[in-house]
Short mmCIF file of C-alpha atoms in Angstrom, two decimals:
data_model
loop_
_atom_site.label_atom_id
_atom_site.label_comp_id
_atom_site.label_asym_id
_atom_site.label_seq_id
_atom_site.Cartn_x
_atom_site.Cartn_y
_atom_site.Cartn_z
CA MET O 566 -36.31 100.52 -43.40
CA LYS O 567 -38.65 101.29 -46.29
CA ALA O 568 -40.38 104.67 -46.54
CA GLN O 569 -43.84 103.13 -46.04
CA GLN O 570 -42.64 101.35 -42.88
CA ILE O 571 -41.22 104.61 -41.52
CA ILE O 572 -44.54 106.37 -42.17
CA THR O 573 -46.41 103.53 -40.45
CA HIS O 574 -44.19 103.66 -37.36
CA LEU O 575 -44.52 107.44 -37.12
CA ALA O 576 -48.30 107.17 -37.46
CA VAL O 577 -48.49 104.60 -34.66
CA LEU O 578 -46.31 106.77 -32.44
CA ALA O 579 -48.58 109.74 -33.08
CA LEU O 580 -51.64 107.70 -32.13
CA LEU O 581 -50.05 106.45 -28.92
CA VAL O 582 -49.11 109.98 -27.92
CA ALA O 583 -52.64 111.16 -28.80
CA LEU O 584 -54.15 108.86 -26.16
CA GLU O 585 -52.42 110.93 -23.49
CA ALA O 586 -53.41 114.32 -24.98
CA ARG O 587 -55.45 116.86 -23.06
CA ALA O 588 -59.13 117.35 -23.84
CA THR O 589 -59.45 119.53 -26.93
CA PRO O 590 -61.93 120.11 -29.76
CA PRO O 591 -61.08 118.81 -33.25
CA ALA O 592 -58.14 120.39 -35.06
CA ASP O 593 -57.01 120.43 -38.67
CA GLY O 594 -54.96 117.34 -39.49
CA GLU O 595 -55.35 115.62 -36.12
CA ASN O 596 -56.45 112.32 -37.70
CA MET O 597 -53.93 112.23 -40.53
CA PRO O 598 -51.87 109.58 -38.69
CA ALA O 599 -54.90 107.27 -38.49
CA MET O 600 -55.84 108.07 -42.09
CA GLY O 601 -52.29 107.18 -43.13
CA LEU O 602 -52.73 103.72 -41.62
CA LEU O 603 -56.15 103.15 -43.19
CA CYS O 604 -55.18 104.57 -46.57
CA PRO O 605 -53.51 101.44 -48.10
CA ALA O 606 -56.68 99.42 -47.43
CA HIS O 607 -58.83 102.26 -48.75
CA GLN O 608 -56.82 102.42 -51.97
CA LEU O 609 -57.51 98.76 -52.76
CA ALA O 610 -60.97 99.74 -54.03
CA ASN O 611 -59.85 102.64 -56.22
CA GLY O 612 -60.96 102.70 -59.85
CA GLU O 613 -61.10 99.48 -61.84
CA ILE O 614 -59.70 96.78 -59.58
CA LYS O 615 -57.07 94.62 -61.27
CA LEU O 616 -56.19 91.42 -59.44
CA GLN O 617 -52.83 89.73 -59.74
CA PRO O 618 -52.74 86.93 -60.50
CA ASP O 619 -56.15 86.96 -62.11
CA GLN O 620 -58.31 83.89 -62.48
CA ALA O 621 -56.66 81.83 -65.22
CA LYS O 622 -56.94 78.29 -66.46
CA LEU O 623 -54.01 76.00 -67.18
CA GLU O 624 -53.72 76.26 -70.94
CA ALA O 625 -50.66 74.50 -72.31
CA ASP O 626 -50.98 74.16 -76.10
CA LEU O 627 -51.40 70.42 -76.59
CA GLN O 628 -53.68 70.53 -79.62
CA ASP O 629 -50.94 70.05 -82.22
CA LEU O 630 -49.39 67.11 -80.37
CA LEU O 631 -52.77 65.44 -79.80
CA ALA O 632 -53.73 65.95 -83.44
CA LEU O 633 -50.46 64.40 -84.61
CA ASN O 634 -51.07 61.45 -82.30
CA MET O 635 -54.63 61.08 -83.58
CA SER O 636 -53.44 61.04 -87.21
CA LEU O 637 -51.20 58.04 -86.50
CA ALA O 638 -53.67 56.02 -84.40
CA ASP O 639 -55.45 52.86 -85.56
CA ARG O 640 -58.21 53.72 -88.01
CA SER O 641 -60.88 51.59 -86.34
CA TRP O 642 -60.32 53.49 -83.11
CA VAL O 643 -60.11 56.92 -84.75
CA ALA O 644 -63.37 56.33 -86.64
CA GLN O 645 -65.45 56.55 -83.46
CA PHE O 646 -64.59 60.25 -83.20
CA ARG O 647 -65.78 61.10 -86.68
CA ALA O 648 -68.31 63.94 -86.46
CA ALA O 649 -71.90 62.88 -87.05
CA PRO O 650 -74.22 65.11 -89.13
CA ASP O 651 -75.69 66.69 -86.01
CA GLY O 652 -72.27 67.47 -84.64
CA ALA O 653 -72.22 64.64 -82.11
CA ALA O 654 -69.57 61.95 -82.11
CA ALA O 655 -70.32 59.13 -84.51
CA PRO O 656 -70.84 55.62 -83.13
CA PRO O 657 -67.78 53.34 -83.12
CA GLN O 658 -66.92 51.76 -86.47
CA GLY O 659 -65.46 48.33 -87.15
CA ASN O 660 -66.24 45.05 -85.43
CA PRO O 661 -69.45 45.52 -83.40
CA GLN O 662 -68.40 42.63 -81.14
CA GLN O 663 -65.28 44.54 -80.11
CA LYS O 664 -65.93 46.35 -76.82
CA GLN O 665 -64.44 49.83 -76.70
CA GLN O 666 -63.13 51.08 -73.37
CA ALA O 667 -64.76 54.36 -72.31
CA GLY O 668 -62.60 57.41 -71.73
CA THR O 669 -63.01 60.17 -69.20
CA PRO O 670 -65.01 63.25 -70.24
CA GLN O 671 -61.74 65.18 -70.44
CA GLU O 672 -60.15 62.53 -72.69
CA LEU O 673 -63.19 62.37 -74.94
CA GLU O 674 -63.20 66.14 -75.33
CA ALA O 675 -59.50 66.13 -76.20
CA TRP O 676 -59.85 63.28 -78.73
CA ARG O 677 -62.78 64.91 -80.49
CA ALA O 678 -60.93 68.19 -80.75
CA ALA O 679 -57.87 66.39 -82.11
CA LYS O 680 -59.97 64.50 -84.66
CA ALA O 681 -61.60 67.75 -85.79
CA THR O 682 -58.15 69.22 -86.39
CA VAL O 683 -57.05 66.19 -88.41
CA ASP O 684 -60.24 66.31 -90.49
CA ASP O 685 -59.68 69.96 -91.34
CA THR O 686 -57.24 69.82 -94.25
CA GLU O 687 -55.79 73.28 -93.78
CA ASN O 688 -55.49 73.03 -90.00
CA PHE O 689 -53.81 69.63 -90.16
CA LYS O 690 -51.46 70.88 -92.87
CA ASN O 691 -50.38 73.61 -90.46
CA VAL O 692 -49.85 71.05 -87.69
CA LEU O 693 -47.60 68.92 -89.89
CA ALA O 694 -45.66 71.99 -91.00
CA LYS O 695 -44.68 72.69 -87.39
CA TYR O 696 -42.96 69.30 -87.32
CA GLY O 697 -41.38 69.78 -90.75
CA TYR O 698 -43.77 67.54 -92.69
CA THR O 699 -46.49 67.78 -95.33
CA PRO O 700 -49.50 65.57 -96.05
CA GLU O 701 -47.44 64.00 -98.84
CA ASN O 702 -44.63 62.69 -96.59
CA ALA O 703 -46.48 62.39 -93.26
CA SER O 704 -46.42 58.58 -93.59
CA GLN O 705 -42.73 58.74 -92.63
CA LEU O 706 -43.91 59.43 -89.08
CA MET O 707 -45.48 55.96 -88.71
CA PRO O 708 -42.37 54.42 -87.09
CA LEU O 709 -42.76 57.00 -84.31
CA LYS O 710 -46.38 56.09 -83.68
CA GLY O 711 -45.72 54.53 -80.27
CA VAL O 712 -43.25 57.18 -79.13
CA ILE O 713 -45.57 60.05 -80.06
CA ALA O 714 -48.47 58.29 -78.33
CA GLN O 715 -46.44 57.97 -75.13
CA TYR O 716 -45.41 61.61 -75.15
CA ALA O 717 -48.96 62.75 -75.92
CA GLU O 718 -50.38 60.71 -73.07
CA ALA O 719 -47.72 61.93 -70.65
CA ALA O 720 -48.31 65.58 -71.57
CA PHE O 721 -52.09 65.20 -71.31
CA ASP O 722 -51.89 63.43 -67.93
CA ILE O 723 -49.55 66.09 -66.53
CA GLN O 724 -51.93 68.83 -67.60
CA GLU O 725 -55.04 67.13 -66.23
CA ALA O 726 -53.37 66.36 -62.91
CA GLU O 727 -52.40 70.02 -62.53
CA LYS O 728 -55.94 71.19 -63.29
CA THR O 729 -57.16 69.41 -60.17
CA LYS O 730 -54.79 71.54 -58.09
CA VAL O 731 -55.99 74.89 -59.41
CA PRO O 732 -57.96 76.58 -56.61
CA THR O 733 -61.58 77.26 -57.45
CA GLY O 734 -62.68 79.71 -54.75
CA HIS O 735 -64.26 82.96 -55.82
CA THR O 736 -64.28 84.39 -59.32
CA ASP O 737 -62.46 87.62 -60.13
CA ASP O 738 -65.74 89.52 -60.04
CA GLN O 739 -66.65 88.07 -56.65
CA LEU O 740 -63.28 89.01 -55.16
CA LYS O 741 -63.58 92.53 -56.55
CA THR O 742 -67.03 92.80 -54.97
CA LEU O 743 -65.57 91.69 -51.63
CA ILE O 744 -62.97 94.46 -51.85
CA LYS O 745 -65.55 97.10 -52.74
CA THR O 746 -67.87 95.89 -49.97
CA ALA O 747 -65.06 95.91 -47.42
CA VAL O 748 -64.31 99.53 -48.25
CA TYR O 749 -67.72 100.99 -49.14
CA GLY O 750 -70.24 98.48 -47.81
CA HIS O 751 -71.52 97.59 -51.28
CA ASN O 752 -70.26 96.92 -54.80
CA GLY O 753 -69.73 100.57 -55.64
CA GLY O 754 -68.26 103.78 -54.26
CA TYR O 755 -69.06 106.08 -51.37
CA ASP O 756 -72.82 106.62 -51.29
CA VAL O 757 -74.57 108.23 -48.34
CA SER O 758 -77.89 106.79 -49.54
CA LYS O 759 -76.43 103.39 -48.56
CA LYS O 760 -75.60 104.52 -45.05
CA ALA O 761 -76.79 101.23 -43.55
CA GLU O 762 -74.20 99.40 -45.65
CA LEU O 763 -71.57 101.89 -44.48
CA GLY O 764 -72.41 100.96 -40.89
CA PHE O 765 -74.98 103.60 -39.92
CA PRO O 766 -78.55 102.25 -40.30
CA ASP O 767 -80.18 104.76 -37.96
CA SER O 768 -80.72 108.50 -38.31
CA GLU O 769 -78.11 109.81 -35.88
CA ASN O 770 -75.73 112.70 -35.46
CA ARG O 771 -71.98 112.22 -35.65
CA GLU O 772 -71.47 111.60 -31.94
CA ALA O 773 -74.03 108.79 -31.77
CA ALA O 774 -72.98 107.20 -35.07
CA CYS O 775 -69.23 107.28 -34.41
CA THR O 776 -69.49 106.00 -30.84
CA ALA O 777 -71.58 102.95 -31.80
CA GLN O 778 -74.87 104.08 -30.29
CA SER O 779 -78.07 102.16 -31.13
CA ASN O 780 -77.35 99.99 -34.18
CA SER O 781 -74.37 101.89 -35.56
CA ASN O 782 -71.08 100.17 -36.30
CA PRO O 783 -68.46 102.84 -37.05
CA VAL O 784 -65.76 100.24 -37.85
CA LYS O 785 -67.86 98.10 -40.22
CA THR O 786 -66.30 99.56 -43.38
CA ILE O 787 -63.18 101.52 -44.27
CA ALA O 788 -65.29 104.35 -45.72
CA GLY O 789 -67.42 104.48 -42.58
CA MET O 790 -64.30 104.98 -40.48
CA VAL O 791 -63.03 107.66 -42.86
CA ALA O 792 -66.37 109.48 -42.60
CA CYS O 793 -66.10 109.53 -38.80
CA LEU O 794 -62.43 110.46 -38.66
CA CYS O 795 -62.41 113.15 -41.33
CA THR O 796 -65.52 115.18 -40.48
CA VAL O 797 -66.73 117.05 -37.42
CA LYS O 798 -70.16 117.43 -35.85
CA ASP O 799 -72.66 119.46 -37.89
CA ASN O 800 -72.88 122.26 -35.29
CA MET O 801 -69.16 122.95 -34.92
CA ALA O 802 -68.23 126.50 -35.92
CA PRO O 803 -65.81 127.22 -37.32
CA ALA O 804 -65.46 123.64 -38.52
CA LYS O 805 -62.12 121.88 -38.82
CA ALA O 806 -60.68 119.31 -41.22
CA PRO O 807 -59.27 116.43 -39.13
CA CYS O 808 -57.82 114.68 -42.21
CA GLY O 809 -57.22 117.86 -44.22
CA PRO O 810 -57.21 119.88 -46.27
CA TYR O 811 -56.15 122.45 -43.69
CA GLY O 812 -58.56 125.34 -43.38
CA GLY O 813 -61.54 123.39 -44.70
CA GLU O 814 -64.75 124.40 -42.93
CA ASP O 815 -67.34 122.30 -44.76
CA LEU O 816 -66.27 118.82 -43.68
CA LYS O 817 -69.24 118.18 -41.42
CA TRP O 818 -71.37 115.19 -40.60
CA GLY O 819 -75.01 115.67 -41.55
CA THR O 820 -77.59 116.43 -38.90
CA THR O 821 -78.75 112.81 -38.91
CA THR O 822 -76.78 111.25 -41.77
CA PRO O 823 -73.14 110.65 -42.74
CA PRO O 824 -71.43 113.40 -44.78
CA GLY O 825 -72.75 113.86 -48.31
CA ASN O 826 -71.27 112.36 -51.46
CA ALA O 827 -69.99 115.74 -52.64
CA LEU O 828 -67.61 115.84 -49.67
CA TRP O 829 -66.06 112.43 -50.26
CA LYS O 830 -63.08 113.49 -52.38
CA LYS O 831 -62.22 116.22 -49.89
CA MET O 832 -62.59 113.82 -46.95
CA ARG O 833 -60.07 111.44 -48.46
CA SER O 834 -57.77 114.16 -49.84
CA SER O 835 -54.86 112.92 -47.71
CA CYS O 836 -55.26 109.44 -49.25
CA PRO O 837 -54.82 109.87 -53.03
CA GLU O 838 -56.22 107.25 -55.37
CA GLU O 839 -53.97 104.61 -56.94
CA PRO O 840 -56.29 103.20 -59.62
CA LYS O 841 -53.59 101.58 -61.77
CA LYS O 842 -51.85 99.65 -59.01
CA ARG O 843 -52.61 95.93 -59.13
CA VAL O 844 -54.08 94.21 -56.09
CA THR O 845 -51.84 91.38 -54.91
CA ALA O 846 -51.85 89.15 -51.85
CA MET O 847 -48.79 90.97 -50.49
CA ARG O 848 -50.36 94.38 -51.03
CA ILE O 849 -53.50 93.35 -49.13
CA GLN O 850 -51.44 91.83 -46.32
CA ASN O 851 -49.46 95.04 -45.91
CA ALA O 852 -52.68 97.07 -46.00
CA LEU O 853 -54.27 94.91 -43.30
CA THR O 854 -51.21 95.13 -41.08
CA ALA O 855 -51.24 98.92 -41.32
CA ALA O 856 -55.01 99.30 -40.88
CA LYS O 857 -55.08 97.20 -37.72
CA LEU O 858 -52.48 99.50 -36.19
CA ALA O 859 -55.01 102.35 -36.41
CA PHE O 860 -57.04 100.56 -33.71
CA GLN O 861 -56.09 101.56 -30.17
CA ALA O 862 -57.63 100.49 -26.88
CA GLY O 863 -58.04 101.64 -23.32
CA GLY O 864 -59.41 99.05 -20.94
CA SER O 865 -62.47 97.59 -22.66
CA ASP O 866 -62.97 100.46 -25.10
CA LEU O 867 -61.77 100.58 -28.70
CA TYR O 868 -60.61 103.85 -30.29
CA VAL O 869 -59.61 104.92 -33.79
CA GLY O 870 -58.13 108.37 -34.37
CA LYS O 871 -56.99 110.99 -31.88
CA TYR O 872 -58.70 110.52 -28.53
CA ASP O 873 -58.66 113.43 -26.09
CA GLY O 874 -59.42 111.31 -23.06
CA THR O 875 -63.01 112.43 -22.58
CA GLY O 876 -65.10 111.79 -25.70
CA CYS O 877 -65.41 111.52 -29.47
CA ASP O 878 -68.27 113.86 -30.32
CA GLY O 879 -66.32 115.71 -33.04
CA SER O 880 -67.18 119.11 -31.60
CA THR O 881 -66.27 119.63 -27.95
CA ASN O 882 -64.01 116.59 -28.13
CA THR O 883 -61.81 115.16 -30.86
CA ALA O 884 -63.21 113.55 -34.03
CA CYS O 885 -62.44 109.98 -33.09
CA ILE O 886 -64.26 106.65 -33.08
CA LYS O 887 -65.15 104.99 -29.80
CA TYR O 888 -66.60 101.51 -29.49
CA THR O 889 -67.40 100.35 -25.96
CA ASN O 890 -66.65 96.72 -25.02
CA GLN O 891 -64.64 96.09 -28.18
CA ALA O 892 -61.33 95.71 -26.37
CA GLN O 893 -60.05 93.39 -23.69
CA ASN O 894 -57.27 94.36 -21.30
CA SER O 895 -56.48 97.32 -23.59
CA VAL O 896 -56.12 95.04 -26.62
CA PRO O 897 -58.43 95.80 -29.58
CA ILE O 898 -61.05 93.26 -30.65
CA PHE O 899 -61.67 93.23 -34.41
CA THR O 900 -64.97 91.31 -34.45
CA LYS O 901 -66.97 94.35 -35.57
CA ALA O 902 -64.48 95.26 -38.30
CA GLU O 903 -66.30 93.36 -41.05
CA TRP O 904 -63.95 94.72 -43.71
CA LEU O 905 -61.11 92.74 -42.16
CA GLU O 906 -62.55 89.28 -42.85
CA LYS O 907 -63.52 90.24 -46.40
CA LEU O 908 -60.04 91.47 -47.27
CA GLN O 909 -58.46 88.46 -45.56
CA THR O 910 -60.55 86.22 -47.83
CA VAL O 911 -59.29 88.03 -50.92
CA GLN O 912 -55.71 87.94 -49.66
CA SER O 913 -55.88 84.21 -48.96
CA GLU O 914 -57.31 83.37 -52.38
CA LEU O 915 -54.80 85.53 -54.24
CA GLN O 916 -52.02 83.78 -52.31
CA GLN O 917 -53.43 80.39 -53.35
CA ARG O 918 -53.56 81.59 -56.94
CA LEU O 919 -49.94 82.70 -56.75
CA LEU O 920 -48.85 79.26 -55.57
CA ALA O 921 -50.96 77.64 -58.30
CA GLU O 922 -49.41 79.98 -60.87
CA GLN O 923 -45.93 78.88 -59.86
CA SER O 924 -46.93 75.23 -60.08
CA LYS O 925 -48.60 75.85 -63.45
CA SER O 926 -45.43 77.40 -64.84
CA GLN O 927 -43.48 74.30 -63.87
CA VAL O 928 -46.05 72.04 -65.52
CA ILE O 929 -46.01 74.07 -68.73
CA ARG O 930 -42.23 73.70 -68.83
CA GLN O 931 -42.59 69.92 -68.47
CA ILE O 932 -45.13 69.80 -71.28
CA GLU O 933 -42.98 71.98 -73.51
CA THR O 934 -40.08 69.59 -72.90
CA LEU O 935 -42.21 66.65 -74.08
CA LYS O 936 -43.27 68.59 -77.16
CA GLN O 937 -39.65 69.38 -77.97
CA LEU O 938 -38.75 65.70 -77.60
CA VAL O 939 -41.42 64.86 -80.16
CA LYS O 940 -40.04 67.46 -82.56
CA ALA O 941 -36.53 66.12 -82.08
CA ALA O 942 -37.70 62.57 -82.81
CA THR O 943 -39.59 63.57 -85.97
CA LYS O 944 -36.47 65.06 -87.55
CA HIS O 945 -35.15 61.61 -88.39
CA ALA O 946 -38.35 59.61 -88.75
CA GLU O 947 -37.60 58.67 -92.38
CA LYS O 948 -34.54 56.68 -91.25
CA LEU O 949 -36.57 54.40 -89.02
CA THR O 950 -38.06 51.05 -90.07
CA PRO O 951 -41.86 51.22 -90.29
CA PRO O 952 -43.79 48.82 -88.02
CA THR O 953 -44.87 45.61 -89.73
CA THR O 954 -47.61 44.57 -87.31
CA GLN O 955 -51.14 45.92 -87.19
CA HIS O 956 -52.02 47.52 -83.87
CA GLN O 957 -55.41 47.11 -82.25
CA SER O 958 -55.79 50.33 -80.28
CA ASP O 959 -58.01 50.83 -77.27
CA PRO O 960 -59.22 54.37 -76.54
CA LYS O 961 -56.39 55.97 -74.66
CA LEU O 962 -54.39 58.96 -75.76
CA ALA O 963 -51.43 56.63 -75.88
CA THR O 964 -52.63 53.06 -76.33
CA ALA O 965 -50.97 50.07 -74.79
CA ASN O 966 -50.48 48.44 -78.19
CA ASP O 967 -49.21 51.62 -79.80
CA LYS O 968 -46.46 51.86 -77.21
CA LYS O 969 -44.94 48.53 -78.26
#
């Protein structure tokens, strides 16, 4: 059993035992078990969030192969991609009675880019060099015109087909905002001036706010739960530190507001930041599993933290969270835990990205194989007999006539 799993099991055991505890005022460290379960979710929003995998496009390097194919294609077909003075594609050249077949926007973009490479003397010289040729002996490649066209078309089609599978979903920035909002209620850090976003829109003391009185939702955000669990009521003296550090006497809820920003680092002292750890689907899943275990229930009431059996005022009674009618048959209901759905969305999309990444890697290997086959064929092009017939190409990456 891994260390983190052992810690999780011990924390759950401590919470279950706590439900049977005698009525007592808050004590130092009493909510560390609950904080230990919430901590992995809390840490997701630390520092600069780095997602893995991040949002990436399928970018196999086809430009050299497409440029080589373009350089061997029929001139009357190639001419239609000559750049016009204004930068637009020039109108088709040759027989005006000959109807040119339209390509897809993706094909047209690829052809124009390939033609631009061919027209740039230095760039095209570099392309030929990769295949072991120079502008002076490139004509030796003509016998391979059809083969290269077939490989170019196959590689392009494989890439375009894969692009349709890449999940769109949210952008990286949107997913990062979801994580921040799940933890802090907004795209930022702990900020008592945004107490409504935290889950506490009204001006209330700790007891009212953390027991879901009026409009309060003490389980709306991770930070809102931490604020309830790790501070005591403003009038408790001497004050205690339910989440540590032991002996702290300033971790108090405001008279009518959540604890101030200056107390945040001390409140979360038992949950150190992990700003350089990448956020993955598996990490979020593990964090969600742990965080949900912090939720306990008795009858129809939901509890988070040590419950003394009588109340959660954070002064006479323990510093817990109580939410009436958010459990059924002593099973927690997570409807009010808005952070849960947000993090589940991020987890799901990162999982989709991971699957797409694996598929993309396979596609890139297929394309690289085709490119290597072209290179292998070009090594002996000079020994082949040049084609004697003129080909009338239609606008495909690999034309039907060129394949003959």
